[in-house]
Short mmCIF file of C-alpha atoms in Angstrom, two decimals:
data_model
loop_
_atom_site.label_atom_id
_atom_site.label_comp_id
_atom_site.label_asym_id
_atom_site.label_seq_id
_atom_site.Cartn_x
_atom_site.Cartn_y
_atom_site.Cartn_z
CA MET A 1 111.96 108.48 42.58
CA ALA A 2 110.98 112.51 43.44
CA GLU A 3 107.80 112.46 45.65
CA THR A 4 106.27 116.01 46.17
CA PRO A 5 106.96 117.10 50.08
CA VAL A 6 104.02 117.74 52.55
CA PRO A 7 104.75 121.52 52.85
CA LEU A 8 104.92 123.40 56.32
CA PRO A 9 101.46 125.51 57.71
CA PRO A 10 102.34 128.94 56.65
CA GLU A 11 102.41 129.21 60.60
CA ALA A 12 104.98 127.16 61.37
CA VAL A 13 107.69 129.05 58.21
CA THR A 14 110.48 130.15 60.20
CA ALA A 15 111.68 133.33 58.01
CA ASP A 16 115.09 133.30 58.20
CA ALA A 17 115.87 129.69 59.71
CA MET A 18 118.52 128.58 56.58
CA ALA A 19 118.06 125.35 54.53
CA TRP A 20 119.90 122.03 55.53
CA HIS A 21 121.16 121.78 51.42
CA SER A 22 122.62 118.07 50.48
CA SER A 23 126.07 119.88 49.92
CA ASP A 24 126.14 121.13 54.09
CA ALA A 25 124.88 117.34 55.18
CA GLU A 26 127.00 114.98 53.24
CA ARG A 27 130.46 117.26 54.96
CA TRP A 28 128.15 116.98 58.18
CA ARG A 29 128.06 112.82 57.33
CA ALA A 30 131.90 113.07 56.81
CA LEU A 31 132.60 113.93 60.14
CA ARG A 32 131.31 110.90 61.26
CA PRO A 33 133.19 108.36 63.80
CA GLY A 34 136.13 105.78 62.10
CA ARG A 35 135.55 102.52 61.84
CA TRP A 36 138.06 101.37 63.95
CA ALA A 37 135.17 102.66 66.81
CA HIS A 38 132.51 101.29 66.28
CA PRO A 39 130.26 100.49 69.07
CA ILE A 40 130.64 96.14 67.91
CA LEU A 41 134.37 96.60 67.83
CA SER A 42 134.19 97.68 71.91
CA VAL A 43 131.93 95.52 73.02
CA LEU A 44 133.62 92.19 70.88
CA ALA A 45 137.44 93.47 72.84
CA LEU A 46 136.08 94.11 75.85
CA ALA A 47 133.63 90.84 76.00
CA LEU A 48 137.05 88.62 75.47
CA ALA A 49 139.34 90.25 78.14
CA SER A 50 136.59 89.28 80.65
CA ILE A 51 136.69 86.02 79.02
CA THR A 52 140.43 85.33 79.62
CA ALA A 53 139.47 86.97 83.19
CA LEU A 54 137.21 84.70 84.48
CA TRP A 55 139.02 81.18 82.32
CA LEU A 56 142.73 82.73 83.86
CA ALA A 57 140.62 82.97 87.21
CA PRO A 58 140.99 80.91 90.14
CA ALA A 59 138.21 78.65 91.05
CA ASP A 60 135.74 81.15 93.38
CA ALA A 61 137.89 84.41 92.71
CA TYR A 62 134.35 85.64 91.87
CA PHE A 63 131.56 83.55 91.68
CA CYS A 64 130.44 81.58 95.10
CA ARG A 65 129.22 78.18 93.60
CA GLY A 66 126.68 77.25 96.50
CA GLU A 67 129.68 75.57 98.92
CA GLU A 68 129.98 76.28 102.14
CA PRO A 69 132.48 78.16 103.62
CA CYS A 70 132.76 80.62 100.64
CA PRO A 71 133.74 84.14 101.04
CA PRO A 72 132.39 86.74 97.41
CA ASP A 73 134.52 88.53 96.77
CA TRP A 74 132.30 92.11 96.86
CA LEU A 75 134.52 94.42 95.57
CA GLY A 76 135.04 91.86 92.99
CA THR A 77 130.95 91.56 92.43
CA ALA A 78 130.35 95.23 92.42
CA MET A 79 133.68 95.24 89.83
CA GLU A 80 131.48 92.65 87.02
CA ALA A 81 128.01 94.48 87.40
CA LEU A 82 129.66 97.35 86.04
CA VAL A 83 131.65 95.57 83.08
CA ALA A 84 128.39 93.54 82.39
CA ALA A 85 126.40 96.99 82.39
CA VAL A 86 128.29 98.60 80.30
CA LEU A 87 128.75 95.52 77.90
CA TYR A 88 124.88 95.37 77.24
CA ARG A 89 123.79 99.16 76.90
CA GLY A 90 127.01 101.62 78.08
CA ILE A 91 128.86 101.83 75.35
CA LYS A 92 126.65 101.51 72.15
CA ARG A 93 124.27 104.26 74.12
CA LEU A 94 126.26 105.88 77.57
CA PRO A 95 129.56 106.55 76.35
CA LEU A 96 130.16 109.39 78.92
CA ALA A 97 129.46 106.67 81.49
CA THR A 98 131.50 103.99 80.09
CA ILE A 99 134.63 106.72 79.83
CA ALA A 100 134.11 107.26 83.40
CA ILE A 101 133.06 103.38 84.22
CA LEU A 102 136.44 102.21 82.99
CA PRO A 103 139.34 102.85 83.98
CA LEU A 104 137.73 102.22 87.77
CA VAL A 105 137.84 98.48 86.05
CA ALA A 106 141.36 98.87 84.16
CA VAL A 107 142.40 99.54 88.07
CA TRP A 108 141.28 97.05 89.79
CA ALA A 109 141.64 94.05 87.40
CA LEU A 110 146.23 95.82 87.30
CA LEU A 111 145.42 95.43 90.81
CA ASP A 112 143.64 92.46 92.18
CA PRO A 113 144.97 90.45 93.80
CA ASP A 114 142.85 87.25 92.36
CA THR A 115 143.41 88.36 89.33
CA PRO A 116 146.25 86.94 86.97
CA THR A 117 148.45 88.99 85.59
CA ALA A 118 148.00 88.49 82.13
CA ALA A 119 144.41 89.25 82.57
CA GLY A 120 144.67 91.78 84.53
CA VAL A 121 146.52 93.92 81.26
CA THR A 122 144.28 92.55 79.61
CA MET A 123 141.50 93.92 81.26
CA ALA A 124 143.57 97.35 80.86
CA VAL A 125 144.07 96.88 78.00
CA ALA A 126 140.92 96.91 76.62
CA ALA A 127 139.10 99.02 78.73
CA CYS A 128 141.75 102.39 77.21
CA TYR A 129 140.99 100.96 73.35
CA VAL A 130 136.54 101.42 74.83
CA CYS A 131 137.44 104.84 76.53
CA LEU A 132 139.29 105.80 73.63
CA ALA A 133 137.22 104.86 71.51
CA CYS A 134 134.39 106.37 72.85
CA THR A 135 135.33 109.72 73.34
CA HIS A 136 136.50 109.57 69.79
CA ARG A 137 132.89 109.14 69.05
CA LEU A 138 131.58 111.92 71.28
CA THR A 139 135.35 114.63 69.36
CA ALA A 140 132.85 113.24 65.95
CA ALA A 141 129.25 113.62 66.97
CA ARG A 142 131.32 117.59 68.70
CA ARG A 143 132.33 118.52 64.86
CA GLN A 144 129.33 117.52 63.64
CA ARG A 145 127.37 119.43 65.69
CA ARG A 146 129.49 122.47 65.25
CA LEU A 147 129.19 122.12 61.63
CA ALA A 148 125.24 122.43 61.80
CA THR A 149 125.29 124.96 63.72
CA GLU A 150 127.32 127.19 61.93
CA THR A 151 125.43 125.74 58.54
CA ALA A 152 121.83 127.29 60.51
CA GLY A 153 123.54 130.53 60.70
CA LEU A 154 123.81 133.02 63.29
CA GLU A 155 120.21 133.24 63.91
CA ARG A 156 118.85 131.57 67.62
CA TYR A 157 114.60 130.70 68.05
CA PRO A 158 113.17 129.51 70.95
CA LEU A 159 111.25 125.74 71.58
CA PRO A 160 107.30 125.75 70.65
CA GLU A 161 105.41 126.56 73.42
CA ALA A 162 104.26 122.98 73.27
CA ALA A 163 107.67 122.18 73.17
CA MET A 164 108.97 122.99 75.96
CA PRO A 165 107.52 120.81 79.32
CA ARG A 166 110.54 118.20 79.95
CA PRO A 167 109.56 114.83 79.59
CA ALA A 168 108.63 112.87 82.61
CA GLU A 169 111.55 110.14 82.82
CA GLY A 170 110.35 109.31 86.84
CA ARG A 171 110.27 106.21 85.15
CA ASN A 172 114.39 105.46 84.70
CA LEU A 173 115.37 107.57 87.81
CA GLY A 174 112.27 104.84 89.87
CA CYS A 175 114.24 101.70 88.46
CA GLY A 176 117.90 103.19 89.47
CA ILE A 177 116.87 104.21 93.43
CA VAL A 178 114.65 100.64 93.84
CA MET A 179 117.60 98.65 92.61
CA GLY A 180 120.12 100.39 93.75
CA VAL A 181 118.39 100.12 97.46
CA ILE A 182 118.21 96.87 96.98
CA ALA A 183 122.46 96.09 95.23
CA VAL A 184 123.00 98.20 98.49
CA LEU A 185 121.31 95.77 100.64
CA ALA A 186 122.58 92.64 99.73
CA PHE A 187 126.51 94.11 99.65
CA VAL A 188 125.86 94.82 103.24
CA LEU A 189 123.93 91.88 104.20
CA GLY A 190 125.65 89.21 102.97
CA PRO A 191 129.30 90.20 104.42
CA LEU A 192 127.52 89.94 107.72
CA GLY A 193 125.29 87.09 107.22
CA VAL A 194 122.38 88.02 109.41
CA THR A 195 119.95 86.71 106.84
CA SER A 196 119.42 82.25 107.71
CA PHE A 197 116.78 82.31 104.21
CA MET A 198 119.81 83.42 102.35
CA SER A 199 123.25 82.10 101.10
CA SER A 200 126.36 84.37 100.71
CA ASP A 201 126.46 83.15 96.32
CA GLY A 202 122.32 84.48 96.57
CA TRP A 203 122.82 87.69 98.11
CA GLN A 204 125.96 87.57 95.21
CA ALA A 205 123.86 87.17 92.65
CA ILE A 206 121.74 89.69 94.04
CA ALA A 207 124.12 92.30 94.49
CA PHE A 208 125.02 92.33 90.67
CA LEU A 209 122.26 92.31 89.40
CA GLY A 210 121.12 94.86 91.22
CA SER A 211 124.46 96.86 90.63
CA GLY A 212 123.86 96.59 87.04
CA VAL A 213 120.39 97.62 86.48
CA ALA A 214 120.66 100.43 88.75
CA LEU A 215 123.96 101.92 86.88
CA LEU A 216 122.09 102.02 83.75
CA GLY A 217 118.29 103.61 85.52
CA LEU A 218 120.15 106.67 86.72
CA SER A 219 122.98 106.41 83.22
CA TYR A 220 119.85 106.49 80.95
CA TYR A 221 118.22 109.49 83.92
CA VAL A 222 121.07 112.01 83.57
CA ARG A 223 121.50 111.05 80.00
CA ASP A 224 117.77 112.04 79.18
CA ARG A 225 118.09 115.27 81.40
CA ARG A 226 120.88 116.77 80.18
CA ARG A 227 119.54 116.42 76.76
CA ALA A 228 116.48 118.14 77.44
CA ALA A 229 117.73 120.83 78.94
CA ALA A 230 120.32 121.32 76.44
CA LEU A 231 117.52 122.51 74.44
CA ARG A 232 114.94 123.94 76.46
CA CYS A 233 118.12 125.95 77.88
CA ALA A 234 118.43 129.14 75.55
CA PRO A 235 117.31 129.92 71.91
CA VAL A 236 118.29 127.52 69.60
CA PRO A 237 119.66 127.28 66.20
CA ALA A 238 117.14 125.51 63.57
CA LEU A 239 116.94 124.27 60.03
CA ARG A 240 114.77 123.00 57.39
CA VAL A 241 114.81 120.02 56.80
CA LEU A 242 112.87 117.10 54.92
CA VAL A 243 111.31 114.40 57.71
CA ARG A 244 109.93 110.85 57.17
CA LYS A 245 108.23 108.86 59.64
CA GLY A 246 109.14 105.41 58.94
CA GLY A 247 110.29 104.60 55.47
CA GLY A 248 113.40 103.68 56.83
CA ARG A 249 114.59 100.53 58.87
CA ASN A 250 112.40 100.89 61.55
CA ASP A 251 108.92 102.02 60.83
CA GLY A 252 108.66 102.83 64.40
CA ARG A 253 111.38 105.92 63.65
CA THR A 254 111.16 109.81 62.22
CA TYR A 255 114.07 110.15 59.33
CA ILE A 256 116.12 113.63 58.91
CA LEU A 257 116.63 114.25 54.72
CA ALA A 258 118.31 117.08 53.59
CA ALA A 259 116.16 119.83 52.54
CA ASP A 260 116.28 118.73 48.48
CA ASP A 261 116.07 115.34 48.73
CA VAL A 262 112.96 114.90 46.77
CA GLU A 263 113.51 111.73 46.74
CA GLY A 264 113.98 110.26 50.29
CA SER A 265 117.18 108.31 49.85
CA ARG A 266 119.19 109.66 51.83
CA PRO A 267 118.94 110.18 55.56
CA LEU A 268 121.07 111.87 57.87
CA LEU A 269 119.61 111.11 60.77
CA SER A 270 116.41 109.21 62.70
CA CYS A 271 115.10 109.33 66.31
CA TYR A 272 112.38 108.24 68.08
CA VAL A 273 109.92 111.02 68.59
CA ARG A 274 106.56 111.81 70.61
CA LEU A 275 104.07 114.31 70.54
CA ALA A 276 104.25 117.13 72.05
CA SER A 277 101.85 118.91 74.58
CA GLY A 278 98.92 118.69 73.47
CA GLU A 279 99.22 116.98 69.94
CA TYR A 280 96.73 114.12 69.31
CA ARG A 281 97.21 114.05 65.74
CA SER A 282 100.29 111.16 64.55
CA PRO A 283 101.82 112.88 61.24
CA VAL A 284 100.75 110.54 58.14
CA HIS A 285 103.28 107.12 57.73
CA ASN A 286 106.11 106.91 55.25
CA ARG A 287 105.57 110.61 53.77
CA LEU A 288 107.39 113.36 53.08
CA ARG A 289 106.69 116.32 54.69
CA GLU A 290 108.90 119.43 54.85
CA ALA A 291 110.02 120.40 58.72
CA VAL A 292 111.82 123.09 61.46
CA LEU A 293 115.11 121.06 63.19
CA PHE A 294 115.34 123.04 66.39
CA GLY A 295 118.63 122.28 67.68
CA PRO A 296 122.04 121.44 66.17
CA PRO A 297 121.84 117.69 64.66
CA HIS A 298 124.57 115.34 65.43
CA PRO A 299 123.73 111.79 67.28
CA GLY A 300 122.93 111.11 70.56
CA GLY A 301 121.22 114.90 71.05
CA GLY A 302 118.29 116.22 71.00
CA LEU A 303 115.84 117.73 68.55
CA VAL A 304 111.82 119.10 68.12
CA LEU A 305 111.13 119.26 64.69
CA VAL A 306 107.89 121.54 63.61
CA SER A 307 105.75 119.75 60.71
CA SER A 308 102.36 118.93 58.64
CA ASP A 309 100.83 116.42 59.94
CA GLY A 310 99.84 115.02 56.08
CA GLN A 311 96.13 114.58 57.24
CA GLU A 312 93.29 114.99 54.53
CA ALA A 313 92.96 118.72 56.66
CA PRO A 314 96.26 119.07 57.95
CA ARG A 315 96.92 121.15 60.70
CA LEU A 316 100.47 121.91 62.58
CA CYS A 317 102.56 118.91 64.37
CA VAL A 318 105.38 119.67 66.98
CA GLU A 319 106.96 116.16 67.58
CA CYS A 320 109.71 116.18 70.54
CA ASP A 321 112.93 113.72 70.45
CA ALA A 322 112.01 110.29 72.82
CA GLY A 323 115.41 109.64 72.79
CA PRO A 324 118.61 110.43 71.80
CA ALA A 325 119.21 110.89 68.01
CA ARG A 326 120.62 108.37 65.83
CA GLN A 327 123.25 108.80 62.34
CA GLU A 328 121.75 107.12 59.27
CA TYR A 329 124.05 105.85 56.01
CA PRO A 330 121.98 106.00 53.11
CA GLU A 331 121.26 102.03 51.16
CA GLY A 332 120.11 101.52 47.96
CA ARG A 333 116.66 101.50 47.59
CA LEU A 334 114.35 98.72 45.39
CA GLU A 335 112.37 99.46 42.05
CA PRO A 336 109.25 98.36 42.75
CA PRO A 337 108.60 94.53 40.13
CA PRO A 338 107.11 94.57 37.43
CA PRO A 339 104.16 92.55 36.74
CA GLY A 340 104.07 89.08 35.65
CA ALA A 341 101.95 85.92 35.88
CA ALA A 342 104.98 83.60 37.83
CA ALA A 343 105.56 83.54 41.87
CA VAL A 344 107.56 85.52 43.82
CA SER A 345 110.19 84.04 46.86
CA TRP A 346 112.06 86.04 48.85
CA GLY A 347 113.81 83.45 51.64
CA ALA A 348 116.79 83.33 53.62
CA GLY A 349 119.95 82.99 51.32
CA ILE A 350 123.88 81.54 51.85
CA GLY A 351 124.36 84.59 54.12
CA SER A 352 121.55 84.28 56.37
CA ARG A 353 121.82 80.34 56.73
CA LEU A 354 125.64 81.10 57.66
CA CYS A 355 124.51 83.24 60.00
CA ALA A 356 122.00 81.58 61.36
CA VAL A 357 125.24 78.40 62.16
CA LEU A 358 127.13 80.03 64.30
CA GLY A 359 124.66 81.73 65.99
CA GLN A 360 123.72 78.10 67.05
CA CYS A 361 127.87 77.38 67.42
CA ILE A 362 127.82 80.47 69.35
CA LEU A 363 125.43 79.11 71.54
CA ILE A 364 126.69 76.20 72.38
CA ALA A 365 129.93 77.18 73.18
CA LEU A 366 129.06 80.26 74.95
CA THR A 367 126.96 77.28 77.25
CA VAL A 368 128.86 74.84 77.57
CA GLY A 369 132.59 77.25 77.82
CA GLY A 370 130.39 78.90 80.90
CA LEU A 371 129.65 75.70 82.84
CA ALA A 372 133.51 74.67 82.39
CA ILE A 373 134.93 77.24 83.65
CA HIS A 374 132.35 77.12 86.57
CA GLY A 375 133.62 73.44 86.84
CA ASP A 376 130.75 71.72 88.95
CA VAL A 377 127.91 74.00 88.31
CA PRO A 378 124.53 73.81 91.02
CA LEU A 379 121.15 72.21 88.63
CA GLY A 380 120.00 76.01 89.25
CA LEU A 381 122.49 77.67 87.13
CA ARG A 382 122.42 74.24 84.95
CA LEU A 383 118.71 75.33 84.51
CA TYR A 384 119.36 78.51 83.08
CA ALA A 385 121.46 77.18 80.81
CA ALA A 386 119.40 74.97 78.73
CA GLY A 387 116.98 78.23 78.88
CA PHE A 388 119.02 80.50 77.82
CA ILE A 389 119.23 78.00 74.49
CA PHE A 390 115.77 77.59 73.99
CA ILE A 391 115.32 81.16 73.69
CA GLY A 392 117.83 81.27 70.51
CA THR A 393 115.75 78.79 69.28
CA ILE A 394 113.60 80.55 68.24
CA LEU A 395 115.36 83.64 66.51
CA ILE A 396 117.75 81.18 65.06
CA ILE A 397 115.02 79.25 63.03
CA THR A 398 113.32 82.53 61.52
CA GLN A 399 116.92 83.75 60.10
CA PHE A 400 117.65 79.63 58.50
CA SER A 401 114.62 78.66 56.64
CA TRP A 402 113.02 82.59 56.42
CA ARG A 403 110.37 82.58 53.31
CA ILE A 404 107.72 84.94 51.99
CA THR A 405 106.20 83.34 48.07
CA ALA A 406 103.44 85.76 46.87
CA ASP A 407 101.03 84.64 44.57
CA SER A 408 97.47 85.29 42.77
CA ALA A 409 96.18 83.68 46.27
CA GLY A 410 98.02 86.29 48.74
CA LEU A 411 101.19 85.65 50.83
CA TRP A 412 103.01 81.90 51.71
CA CYS A 413 104.45 82.63 54.92
CA VAL A 414 107.25 79.62 56.60
CA GLY A 415 106.35 80.07 60.35
CA VAL A 416 107.55 77.69 62.90
CA ARG A 417 105.09 74.54 62.82
CA ARG A 418 104.11 75.70 59.40
CA VAL A 419 103.86 77.95 56.60
CA ARG A 420 100.61 80.30 56.69
CA LEU A 421 98.81 82.19 53.92
CA ILE A 422 97.60 85.73 54.34
CA PRO A 423 94.76 86.82 51.55
CA TRP A 424 95.76 89.96 49.87
CA GLY A 425 92.41 91.53 51.11
CA GLU A 426 93.24 91.16 54.51
CA VAL A 427 96.06 92.33 54.45
CA ASP A 428 96.63 95.59 56.29
CA GLN A 429 100.60 96.64 56.02
CA VAL A 430 104.22 95.35 56.42
CA TRP A 431 105.75 97.26 59.72
CA LEU A 432 109.82 97.68 59.92
CA LYS A 433 111.74 97.34 62.69
CA ASP A 434 116.15 97.14 63.37
CA ARG A 435 116.51 93.28 63.06
CA GLY A 436 113.13 92.19 61.52
CA PHE A 437 109.30 92.31 60.51
CA ASN A 438 105.60 92.09 60.78
CA ILE A 439 102.85 91.58 58.63
CA LEU A 440 99.57 92.69 59.54
CA ARG A 441 96.22 91.42 59.08
CA VAL A 442 92.83 94.40 58.28
CA ASP A 443 91.46 92.05 61.15
CA GLY A 444 93.94 92.02 63.97
CA ALA A 445 94.49 88.40 63.76
CA TYR A 446 97.79 87.09 64.05
CA GLY A 447 100.15 87.53 60.44
CA ALA A 448 103.53 86.90 59.75
CA GLU A 449 106.54 87.69 62.32
CA MET A 450 110.25 87.87 60.66
CA TYR A 451 112.48 88.48 63.73
CA GLY A 452 116.40 88.63 63.06
CA VAL A 453 115.89 88.14 59.39
CA VAL A 454 117.73 92.34 58.96
CA ALA A 455 122.18 92.12 59.43
CA PRO A 456 122.89 95.05 60.88
CA GLY A 457 123.43 98.18 58.99
CA TRP A 458 126.88 98.54 58.94
CA LEU A 459 127.34 94.50 57.93
CA ASN A 460 125.00 95.64 54.21
CA ARG A 461 127.79 98.76 54.03
CA ARG A 462 130.95 96.83 54.08
CA PHE A 463 129.18 94.02 51.20
CA ARG A 464 127.05 97.11 49.59
CA ARG A 465 123.92 94.90 49.19
CA ARG A 466 120.63 95.71 50.30
CA PRO A 467 119.03 92.67 52.59
CA GLU A 468 117.40 90.78 51.15
CA ALA A 469 114.25 91.42 53.67
CA LEU A 470 114.22 94.78 53.19
CA ARG A 471 113.66 94.11 49.78
CA ALA A 472 111.47 91.45 50.02
CA VAL A 473 109.73 94.80 52.19
CA ASP A 474 109.53 96.62 49.59
CA ALA A 475 107.95 94.90 46.71
CA ILE A 476 105.26 93.29 49.09
CA ARG A 477 104.14 97.14 49.57
CA ALA A 478 104.82 97.88 45.87
CA LEU A 479 102.12 94.73 44.92
CA HIS A 480 99.71 95.60 47.83
CA ALA A 481 98.98 99.18 46.84
CA ASP A 482 98.66 97.91 43.28
CA PRO A 483 97.16 94.89 42.20
CA ALA A 484 97.95 95.24 38.99
CA LEU A 485 102.07 94.43 40.14
CA ARG A 486 100.79 90.85 41.38
CA PRO A 487 101.41 88.11 39.95
CA THR A 488 98.45 85.99 39.04
CA GLY A 489 100.07 82.54 38.60
CA HIS A 490 99.72 79.57 41.73
CA SER A 491 102.29 78.64 43.75
CA ALA A 492 103.88 74.91 43.84
CA PRO A 493 103.65 73.76 47.87
CA ASP A 494 107.32 72.73 47.09
CA ASP A 495 108.13 76.25 45.66
CA ARG A 496 106.74 78.06 49.29
CA GLY A 497 109.96 76.99 51.04
CA ARG A 498 109.61 73.87 54.85
CA PRO A 499 109.17 74.78 58.04
CA ILE A 500 112.43 73.81 60.39
CA GLY A 501 111.16 74.42 63.67
CA LEU A 502 110.10 70.86 64.69
CA PRO A 503 112.95 69.07 64.39
CA LEU A 504 115.59 72.20 65.43
CA LEU A 505 113.81 72.53 68.86
CA ALA A 506 113.87 68.34 69.44
CA VAL A 507 118.22 68.97 68.56
CA ASN A 508 118.21 71.67 71.04
CA SER A 509 116.23 70.07 73.49
CA ALA A 510 117.59 67.09 73.41
CA LEU A 511 120.97 69.24 74.16
CA ALA A 512 119.25 71.52 76.78
CA LEU A 513 118.35 68.37 78.64
CA ALA A 514 122.24 66.82 78.13
CA LEU A 515 123.57 70.25 80.39
CA VAL A 516 121.21 69.51 82.89
CA VAL A 517 121.23 65.91 83.42
CA PHE A 518 125.14 66.01 83.17
CA GLY A 519 126.47 69.69 83.92
#
């Protein structure tokens, strides 16, 4: 359905800025990376190679198990910390740092005497594949940046004065420096054995954790500094676009669309943004606004948006990126539900429940497999394994049994222990996040949280269907906005679903107890 965007204030109009039309935007979208370079495939390849190396390596090759004397492999500890950091965040969010790190890991895996030849070759091949995938993604982003620059024309524009101050990045820098110092102390004190209050395996764990956190913190700092400097060192291209805060897969992100996409159905980029210096009024939520985009749009890049805030007394709104931009892909949108008497329900389908069962099996397999690899595991590590199972329980419960039923009384939401009613008069809004959504109450009391029920976008595009959770969010918003659409009948208790949290929690508790006792 076409929507009339909020117009730009007269003082924000850049006379010579070109409009980013859908024809140019779709050419830009077509330059995206190939499917073989998707981060999830790189993570799986490197994770499987790492598990193979741990499985084939001799006992105590990399990690101590609390047995004395135990000479840890400190170089191996550093390499393993690098691999863990790359798996956790590097491949998806720090491709340039990943390309710099993994060749070192590959060389170490091939030359390390404690690593079997087959495992070393597997690690080297996986590292080469990940580096090629990250390089391909960066190359695709450069092609998109070049095309967007050509579309913007020859004119270059300085950023608005409010956007010129660079954002403060001291948190990442401080965290990286502190954890780096802790890691260096662990690497120095561990081999010397000068402390009596901690054994070598304790220093090894501190060195492992400190190295990984320090690498991520410093890499984030360098990435954010480079992104901010690229926008502020010289005048940049500008494009006229449409923007919308929320309304996509995450209500905390701002979505960028082509200037003529008045239906708002084909987002191109999204980004977390912050108000520029001196701004204090946030733009209106989930409404299209005309905007000027400063900076060539591309995944991983920075941007500055100038638009109207869309309030009753509109004012100029200047927003800067609070993180790297991410490419988006169009998804089908659900039409508002027709009015009727019968209650309407949305909940977990076969696919969601299969994913929950598969997640439970993977959780158990990783825990039991990890304990089997390390043999005689101390009690402390077994307690960590039990906690790992408990952490995943809530997610699996919600993913398997989530259900929302709308009737004349309100929204019936299946929780961990019981079915909760949120009357229509107490519903404030539905807040959508990357992996789930929250139903917020007017009085600030607890409503309902459905986390883990939205599948990744690439999986939905693969099966060409809109997730049931997003369909539920669309429908609930429409019912909340228009009382005439709400059902007039009551729902039966059996139609509202049943919570399975306590039975599943009991099963996982028994499993965790067995791991702690029998190891």
